[in-house]
Short mmCIF file of C-alpha atoms and ligand atoms in Angstrom, two decimals:
data_model
loop_
_atom_site.label_atom_id
_atom_site.label_comp_id
_atom_site.label_asym_id
_atom_site.label_seq_id
_atom_site.Cartn_x
_atom_site.Cartn_y
_atom_site.Cartn_z
CA UNK A 4 77.00 -37.94 -20.02
CA UNK A 5 80.13 -37.37 -22.05
CA UNK A 6 80.79 -38.76 -25.45
CA UNK A 7 83.65 -40.92 -24.42
CA UNK A 8 82.86 -44.57 -24.59
CA UNK A 9 85.49 -45.78 -22.26
CA UNK A 10 85.20 -49.45 -21.62
CA UNK A 11 85.09 -50.58 -18.07
CA UNK A 12 86.16 -54.17 -17.60
CA UNK A 13 83.55 -56.42 -16.12
CA UNK A 14 83.98 -58.55 -13.07
CA UNK A 15 81.80 -61.11 -11.43
CA UNK A 16 80.24 -60.50 -8.06
CA UNK A 17 80.87 -63.38 -5.70
CA UNK A 18 77.45 -63.16 -4.15
CA UNK A 19 75.07 -62.94 -7.10
CA UNK A 20 77.53 -64.07 -9.77
CA UNK A 21 76.50 -61.34 -12.13
CA UNK A 22 78.91 -59.50 -14.33
CA UNK A 23 79.15 -55.81 -13.61
CA UNK A 24 81.45 -52.96 -14.50
CA UNK A 25 84.40 -53.03 -12.17
CA UNK A 26 83.68 -49.52 -11.01
CA UNK A 27 80.42 -50.66 -9.45
CA UNK A 28 82.07 -53.33 -7.40
CA UNK A 29 84.13 -53.31 -4.27
CA UNK A 30 87.28 -55.33 -4.36
CA UNK A 31 88.41 -57.53 -1.58
CA UNK A 32 91.61 -59.44 -1.53
CA UNK A 33 93.19 -62.29 0.29
CA UNK A 34 96.87 -61.52 0.22
CA UNK A 35 99.16 -64.37 -0.66
CA UNK A 36 99.94 -66.43 2.40
CA UNK A 37 97.31 -64.70 4.47
CA UNK A 38 94.28 -66.45 5.86
CA UNK A 39 92.11 -63.40 6.11
CA UNK A 40 90.39 -61.39 3.47
CA UNK A 41 90.96 -57.70 3.56
CA UNK A 42 89.50 -54.77 1.79
CA UNK A 43 91.22 -53.49 -1.25
CA UNK A 44 89.04 -50.68 -2.35
CA UNK A 45 91.44 -48.69 -4.37
CA UNK A 46 94.39 -50.61 -5.43
CA UNK A 47 95.92 -53.65 -6.86
CA UNK A 48 97.17 -55.59 -3.89
CA UNK A 49 98.55 -58.92 -4.92
CA UNK A 50 96.77 -62.02 -3.87
CA UNK A 51 93.47 -63.61 -4.62
CA UNK A 52 90.99 -60.86 -5.20
CA UNK A 53 87.28 -60.98 -5.58
CA UNK A 54 84.50 -58.57 -6.17
CA UNK A 55 81.23 -57.76 -4.52
CA UNK A 56 78.35 -55.54 -5.63
CA UNK A 57 77.74 -52.42 -3.67
CA UNK A 58 74.21 -53.52 -3.05
CA UNK A 59 72.40 -54.29 0.17
CA UNK A 60 71.56 -57.72 -1.09
CA UNK A 61 75.05 -58.82 -1.94
CA UNK A 62 76.74 -57.17 1.01
CA UNK A 63 74.32 -58.87 3.37
CA UNK A 64 74.99 -62.15 1.69
CA UNK A 65 78.71 -61.87 2.15
CA UNK A 66 78.23 -60.65 5.67
CA UNK A 67 76.09 -63.57 6.71
CA UNK A 68 76.93 -66.42 4.45
CA UNK A 69 79.78 -68.36 5.94
CA UNK A 70 79.65 -70.89 3.18
CA UNK A 71 80.29 -68.17 0.68
CA UNK A 72 83.37 -67.11 2.54
CA UNK A 73 84.49 -70.68 2.75
CA UNK A 74 84.87 -70.62 -0.98
CA UNK A 75 87.84 -68.41 -0.45
CA UNK A 76 89.10 -70.55 2.40
CA UNK A 77 89.50 -67.43 4.37
CA UNK A 78 87.58 -65.23 6.68
CA UNK A 79 87.14 -61.52 6.62
CA UNK A 80 89.28 -59.28 8.74
CA UNK A 81 87.52 -57.20 11.33
CA UNK A 82 87.92 -53.98 9.32
CA UNK A 83 86.63 -55.68 6.21
CA UNK A 84 83.61 -56.97 8.07
CA UNK A 85 83.05 -53.57 9.60
CA UNK A 86 83.18 -52.01 6.20
CA UNK A 87 80.65 -54.50 4.89
CA UNK A 88 78.21 -53.70 7.66
CA UNK A 89 78.74 -49.95 7.40
CA UNK A 90 78.38 -49.95 3.64
CA UNK A 91 75.23 -52.03 3.81
CA UNK A 92 73.71 -49.71 6.37
CA UNK A 93 74.64 -46.68 4.32
CA UNK A 94 72.98 -48.17 1.26
CA UNK A 95 69.92 -49.09 3.23
CA UNK A 96 69.61 -45.53 4.46
CA UNK A 97 70.11 -44.22 0.96
CA UNK A 98 67.27 -46.41 -0.21
CA UNK A 99 64.93 -45.20 2.48
CA UNK A 100 65.72 -41.61 1.68
CA UNK A 101 65.02 -42.21 -1.94
CA UNK A 102 61.34 -42.82 -1.28
CA UNK A 103 59.60 -40.06 -3.18
CA UNK A 104 59.10 -36.93 -1.14
CA UNK A 105 57.26 -35.16 -3.89
CA UNK A 106 55.10 -36.22 -6.76
CA UNK A 107 56.15 -33.28 -8.87
CA UNK A 108 59.28 -34.90 -10.16
CA UNK A 109 58.81 -36.07 -13.69
CA UNK A 110 60.41 -38.97 -15.35
CA UNK A 111 62.61 -37.53 -18.02
CA UNK A 112 64.15 -40.57 -19.54
CA UNK A 113 62.44 -43.75 -20.34
ZN1 LIG B 216 76.20 -59.04 -6.49
#
């Protein structure tokens, strides 16, 4: 879609360590001097930021894996954790709904 080839910078997901376009990742940040990681979905809050895929797999990993969080020597704030859980659930639902309801849909692009 669109002829513009605008480059999206790539960032590494902390859970799967894959590089992805920044737009596909959620940003979390540990503000300077804070001990808790907060969500920073839109902006450029200062502090140590990191990125996570908006995928069930990676969100679950961050949600459950305490060792992963230890890497940032911080823990997630309650809202950040809530967001993680909510976002994971939303994605899970999306995936369930995506199960083909009809066989008439053709694959247009290979
Ligand atoms: Zn990931």
